[in-house]
Amino acid sequence: MSVPFQCLCRLGQSSILCAAKGTSIHTFGLGAGSSHLSSWTHPLTKQDGTSDPQATSQDGNLNEQDSEQPPSKKRRLNSDEKPNEEGKANQGETGAVEAPESGNGKKKNKKQKPESRAQPSELPFVILLRATEDGSHLVAVTGQDKTLWVLEHDGNGVLKELSRRVMPKRPSAISITADGESILSADKFGDVYALPLIPSAAPEAADTPPTPSDAPATTTATSASKPAASRFTVHSKRNIRALEEQERMIASGKVVPKENPKFEHEPILGHVSMLTALATASSADGRPYIITADRDEHIRVSRGALPQAHVVERFCLGHGSFLNALCVPASRPEVLVSGGGDDELFLWDWMAGRLVGKADVLGRIRKVVPDASKVAVSHIYSYDAEERCYVVVICELVPAIFIFQLQQDTLEHAQTLDLAGNPLDATVVAKTEGSLRLAVAVDPLQSAESVAEAQGSAQSLLLFERDEAGSWVRPEGVPDVASEDLGLTREELENILYPVEKLRKTEFEDDAEGGGSARDSVAP
Amino acid sequence: MPGPTNRKQKRLDYRQAQKENGTTNMPKKKFYRQRAHANPFSDHRLTYPTRPEDMDWSTFFPAFVADAQANELPETTESTEALEKLPPKKLTKEVEVVDIGCGFGGLLVALSPVMPDTLLLGMEIRSQVSEFVQDRIKALRIKDPEQKQYQNIGCLRANTMKFLPNFFRKAQLSKIFICFPDPHFKQRKHKARIVSTTLNSEYAYVLKPGGIVYTITDVEDLHKWMVQHLEAHPSFERISEEEQEADACVGVMRTETEEGKKVERNKGPKFIALFRRLEDPPW
């Protein structure tokens, strides 16, 4: 089945739009009419049936260092495997029944044993796209193989792959620093890394920056030569046996320390919770800050320059559910808009850590989806038009886009833009001097009869124009580009395109431990 | 040997009896046993305030409630809505000392008379164990004829690795104790250790400059790990051995935790290290 566009990005101030569709990235010129300019495809999916990423990489002009990179893990894209996967997908979640046998029935065990993972394998979809301020470089993240790609843009829509870096964990949010020199990458493990946009020519292979959690430990040789436990610290029969086993393994020299990626990536800060959003901002006096948000309702403001990024300036606390999106409008840098699993958007004075106001989203959603009961904000963006600042909000599985106007201390609803499918991403692109267009990536509804009459019908990439009143109107489809069949079922595709609601906490690993008690309160 | 259901029933009966006779007896550990490890990354059914201002400390430190009439209010398990509606009762002082992973509360109980005018809080992720400490404190308070002792200690269930900033303001604490933490021997589990570069930044956030992190463990490797990570962190410096041994809390920490006593019995080694929170560099 064909896949929709899922990520959009504007290339600098130009009228060139960058759109990711499945594992490919396409550029479109929107100046006069809209035309497809060029495309880049993840090397793994470029040619079906090949599994060697080097053999198929674009242009064949990879840097030398690229070939030194470890190949992406867990690639299962061989054509002969696909039917198999589809079969699994039909079983859906029932496949999980097999899992407990490989562990203690805990979710985490899946990670260690990718082979026994019952979930269908995922394609390396582009999950994040960011361009530098001037539009000269594009950073893309493909999720399944945890890879961060940097593409160079020639100003006319042509993309050239510069580097690929496989991160230690799947990036969940990226940002480019104001100077355009570094990429900040936040991951599911809670760490934020700073990477140079252009990797230094000679990577220091020997002395790679380790991950934050085990930073100084790797410098001590002792940890590798003897187990961390000793007879004093383990007492049970099983633990003693495990210790003996460890000692044997070390004696036989079979223990290979885990290798860190061989490129410059400096851990700068981290949460224990899963990071879901990242923003950079500057205070009125020009000092940079990094704002991070996690699944456990925290928004943290840290100093944004490297030697001091460990200093946590404050937290913005008030959310009651997971966070998923942050936005600091360019024209109102003192304001932070945040959203996630809560019914409202939160408006912050982030420098003071003060909640300024909230804007209802669930009520707005109910006017589109009457029986909606919860909100999962997937994106928040801002744009300026006629000296006013607007915020664009996309909620997962809601076929509309909500536009709010940012007033002094409030967010006023300005427009609900109904769509013929669920929006996956949006961005505002300059058309000509002063005139803006809103590009929206839509996952067309599958079986609704309303499709035909709805705006834009089954188009996946829509462009709206602004009318005099400032509303987005007159959608126009961008001619779709043909994409090869990625062999995904609808269910697998939805799994990839709609990840936000899964962040909500529903299962608790608890109280099988003997609690289950009436006192769920912290009070004694 | 009683089967699991039998044991559970006994536990329930015991708890019921404890409740009814007003917890005059010290709780028995055997009714609060729980496996020694808890996964800090999974979602436990935790209760925590959204912001430090929302935390109601009055049930933990009733003797320190600022408002005189507050004690008369019936003690109810606060629903989250109630938390939002009523501002929590204020205390005359704030919690200043935290024992992260307080276990069965030995250190808290021993430190209580050492720092009678400071509020000490134990934080423990295992629900059964934190309940034990709560019942233990309750019983200790009742046993004191003058109702004066052990009013300055409290315990709550929390995952400090995730939610420390939900409980404490920036620079609120003066001491953090980390006693015999889970060593997480496997390399893969090192992220779950209670001391790491990224977590140290959070300890620095809640500690006031000059505040101290106390660490003790019987695992040499973990000791080295904690020393390395805290020393390498720009917000901390190690405290000299001389100063360390002069600190009254160190002696208590060495001998009074349950785990410390167990190490004593097994004649194992104990490794201690203290770290001072430095001022943040100018920005």
mmCIF file of C-alpha atoms in Angstrom, chain A residues 108-254:
data_model
loop_
_atom_site.group_PDB
_atom_site.id
_atom_site.type_symbol
_atom_site.label_atom_id
_atom_site.label_comp_id
_atom_site.label_asym_id
_atom_site.label_seq_id
_atom_site.Cartn_x
_atom_site.Cartn_y
_atom_site.Cartn_z
ATOM 1 C CA LYS A 108 11.896 -4.671 28.938
ATOM 2 C CA ASN A 109 13.005 -8.123 27.945
ATOM 3 C CA LYS A 110 12.027 -7.532 24.389
ATOM 4 C CA LYS A 111 14.895 -5.185 24.004
ATOM 5 C CA GLN A 112 17.536 -7.739 24.740
ATOM 6 C CA LYS A 113 16.195 -10.259 22.331
ATOM 7 C CA PRO A 114 15.240 -8.693 19.078
ATOM 8 C CA GLU A 115 14.888 -12.128 17.536
ATOM 9 C CA SER A 116 12.077 -13.103 19.814
ATOM 10 C CA ARG A 117 10.333 -9.817 19.371
ATOM 11 C CA ALA A 118 6.858 -10.578 18.255
ATOM 12 C CA GLN A 119 6.167 -7.173 16.837
ATOM 13 C CA PRO A 120 6.495 -6.822 13.112
ATOM 14 C CA SER A 121 9.769 -5.324 12.108
ATOM 15 C CA GLU A 122 9.741 -1.683 11.324
ATOM 16 C CA LEU A 123 11.061 0.049 8.263
ATOM 17 C CA PRO A 124 13.546 2.889 8.694
ATOM 18 C CA PHE A 125 10.919 5.604 8.302
ATOM 19 C CA VAL A 126 12.050 9.187 8.527
ATOM 20 C CA ILE A 127 10.707 10.304 11.894
ATOM 21 C CA LEU A 128 12.312 13.709 12.350
ATOM 22 C CA LEU A 129 13.354 16.450 9.925
ATOM 23 C CA ARG A 130 15.082 19.703 10.790
ATOM 24 C CA ALA A 131 16.803 22.231 8.587
ATOM 25 C CA THR A 132 19.370 24.803 9.559
ATOM 26 C CA GLU A 133 18.156 28.380 9.748
ATOM 27 C CA ASP A 134 19.632 29.198 6.336
ATOM 28 C CA GLY A 135 18.324 26.025 4.757
ATOM 29 C CA SER A 136 21.753 24.825 3.694
ATOM 30 C CA HIS A 137 21.622 21.585 5.640
ATOM 31 C CA LEU A 138 18.941 19.144 6.519
ATOM 32 C CA VAL A 139 19.077 16.750 9.456
ATOM 33 C CA ALA A 140 16.902 13.657 9.246
ATOM 34 C CA VAL A 141 16.414 10.808 11.676
ATOM 35 C CA THR A 142 15.313 7.370 10.630
ATOM 36 C CA GLY A 143 13.761 5.641 13.592
ATOM 37 C CA GLN A 144 14.193 1.945 13.160
ATOM 38 C CA ASP A 145 17.954 2.075 12.629
ATOM 39 C CA LYS A 146 18.510 4.992 15.052
ATOM 40 C CA THR A 147 20.398 6.873 12.363
ATOM 41 C CA LEU A 148 20.972 10.572 12.111
ATOM 42 C CA TRP A 149 21.560 11.757 8.550
ATOM 43 C CA VAL A 150 22.910 15.101 7.456
ATOM 44 C CA LEU A 151 22.074 16.160 3.934
ATOM 45 C CA GLU A 152 23.420 19.183 2.176
ATOM 46 C CA HIS A 153 20.996 21.355 0.276
ATOM 47 C CA ASP A 154 22.297 23.272 -2.739
ATOM 48 C CA GLY A 155 19.607 25.934 -2.533
ATOM 49 C CA ASN A 156 17.702 24.553 -5.486
ATOM 50 C CA GLY A 157 16.142 21.541 -3.917
ATOM 51 C CA VAL A 158 18.914 19.045 -4.529
ATOM 52 C CA LEU A 159 19.961 17.054 -1.486
ATOM 53 C CA LYS A 160 23.327 15.417 -1.062
ATOM 54 C CA GLU A 161 24.037 12.977 1.716
ATOM 55 C CA LEU A 162 26.956 14.145 3.853
ATOM 56 C CA SER A 163 27.012 11.838 6.818
ATOM 57 C CA ARG A 164 25.211 9.079 8.632
ATOM 58 C CA ARG A 165 25.634 8.527 12.321
ATOM 59 C CA VAL A 166 24.093 5.654 14.204
ATOM 60 C CA MET A 167 23.124 6.920 17.640
ATOM 61 C CA PRO A 168 23.314 4.772 20.786
ATOM 62 C CA LYS A 169 19.537 4.996 21.195
ATOM 63 C CA ARG A 170 16.693 6.057 18.956
ATOM 64 C CA PRO A 171 16.505 9.859 18.845
ATOM 65 C CA SER A 172 13.129 11.164 19.900
ATOM 66 C CA ALA A 173 13.695 14.863 19.331
ATOM 67 C CA ILE A 174 16.352 16.915 17.604
ATOM 68 C CA SER A 175 17.215 20.542 17.351
ATOM 69 C CA ILE A 176 19.907 22.590 15.681
ATOM 70 C CA THR A 177 21.645 25.191 17.813
ATOM 71 C CA ALA A 178 21.193 28.848 16.935
ATOM 72 C CA ASP A 179 24.706 29.076 15.493
ATOM 73 C CA GLY A 180 23.923 26.225 13.133
ATOM 74 C CA GLU A 181 27.059 24.357 14.207
ATOM 75 C CA SER A 182 25.648 21.572 16.346
ATOM 76 C CA ILE A 183 22.814 19.129 16.437
ATOM 77 C CA LEU A 184 21.164 18.358 19.767
ATOM 78 C CA SER A 185 19.678 14.902 19.855
ATOM 79 C CA ALA A 186 17.465 13.666 22.676
ATOM 80 C CA ASP A 187 16.679 9.988 22.970
ATOM 81 C CA LYS A 188 14.291 7.523 24.500
ATOM 82 C CA PHE A 189 16.879 6.725 27.142
ATOM 83 C CA GLY A 190 16.669 10.265 28.460
ATOM 84 C CA ASP A 191 20.043 11.529 27.248
ATOM 85 C CA VAL A 192 20.798 14.573 25.155
ATOM 86 C CA TYR A 193 23.869 14.562 22.926
ATOM 87 C CA ALA A 194 25.511 17.396 21.079
ATOM 88 C CA LEU A 195 26.993 16.487 17.700
ATOM 89 C CA PRO A 196 28.748 18.727 15.243
ATOM 90 C CA LEU A 197 26.572 19.298 12.206
ATOM 91 C CA ILE A 198 29.510 18.449 9.994
ATOM 92 C CA PRO A 199 31.484 15.639 11.619
ATOM 93 C CA SER A 200 35.162 16.455 12.013
ATOM 94 C CA ALA A 201 37.225 14.959 9.244
ATOM 95 C CA ALA A 202 39.295 12.657 11.431
ATOM 96 C CA PRO A 203 37.167 11.069 14.089
ATOM 97 C CA GLU A 204 39.153 10.285 17.200
ATOM 98 C CA ALA A 205 38.503 6.618 17.143
ATOM 99 C CA ALA A 206 40.544 5.832 20.199
ATOM 100 C CA ASP A 207 39.090 8.298 22.574
ATOM 101 C CA THR A 208 35.413 8.436 21.946
ATOM 102 C CA PRO A 209 33.154 10.274 24.319
ATOM 103 C CA PRO A 210 31.270 7.650 26.229
ATOM 104 C CA THR A 211 27.613 7.751 27.117
ATOM 105 C CA PRO A 212 26.785 9.791 30.177
ATOM 106 C CA SER A 213 25.726 6.910 32.351
ATOM 107 C CA ASP A 214 29.026 5.131 32.161
ATOM 108 C CA ALA A 215 31.331 8.002 31.430
ATOM 109 C CA PRO A 216 34.215 7.804 33.856
ATOM 110 C CA ALA A 217 33.843 4.086 34.462
ATOM 111 C CA THR A 218 35.182 3.111 31.090
ATOM 112 C CA THR A 219 38.414 4.843 31.900
ATOM 113 C CA THR A 220 39.151 2.412 34.673
ATOM 114 C CA ALA A 221 40.526 -0.789 33.363
ATOM 115 C CA THR A 222 39.669 -2.534 36.599
ATOM 116 C CA SER A 223 35.999 -2.853 35.825
ATOM 117 C CA ALA A 224 36.677 -5.090 32.885
ATOM 118 C CA SER A 225 39.180 -7.332 34.571
ATOM 119 C CA LYS A 226 37.099 -8.349 37.519
ATOM 120 C CA PRO A 227 33.418 -8.612 38.255
ATOM 121 C CA ALA A 228 31.867 -5.757 40.180
ATOM 122 C CA ALA A 229 30.387 -8.067 42.775
ATOM 123 C CA SER A 230 32.373 -9.948 45.379
ATOM 124 C CA ARG A 231 31.793 -12.642 47.981
ATOM 125 C CA PHE A 232 30.946 -9.935 50.442
ATOM 126 C CA THR A 233 28.153 -8.548 48.395
ATOM 127 C CA VAL A 234 26.397 -11.599 47.038
ATOM 128 C CA HIS A 235 24.975 -14.185 49.347
ATOM 129 C CA SER A 236 22.244 -16.165 47.678
ATOM 130 C CA LYS A 237 23.058 -19.409 45.956
ATOM 131 C CA ARG A 238 21.946 -18.160 42.572
ATOM 132 C CA ASN A 239 23.930 -14.948 42.803
ATOM 133 C CA ILE A 240 27.062 -16.808 43.822
ATOM 134 C CA ARG A 241 26.632 -19.074 40.844
ATOM 135 C CA ALA A 242 26.222 -16.031 38.596
ATOM 136 C CA LEU A 243 29.347 -14.510 40.060
ATOM 137 C CA GLU A 244 31.327 -17.665 39.397
ATOM 138 C CA GLU A 245 30.051 -17.658 35.847
ATOM 139 C CA GLN A 246 31.175 -14.049 35.424
ATOM 140 C CA GLU A 247 34.621 -14.847 36.765
ATOM 141 C CA ARG A 248 34.915 -17.733 34.335
ATOM 142 C CA MET A 249 33.892 -15.543 31.422
ATOM 143 C CA ILE A 250 36.433 -12.908 32.318
ATOM 144 C CA ALA A 251 39.159 -15.493 32.772
ATOM 145 C CA SER A 252 38.462 -16.906 29.346
ATOM 146 C CA GLY A 253 38.611 -13.412 27.847
ATOM 147 C CA LYS A 254 35.238 -13.661 26.216
#
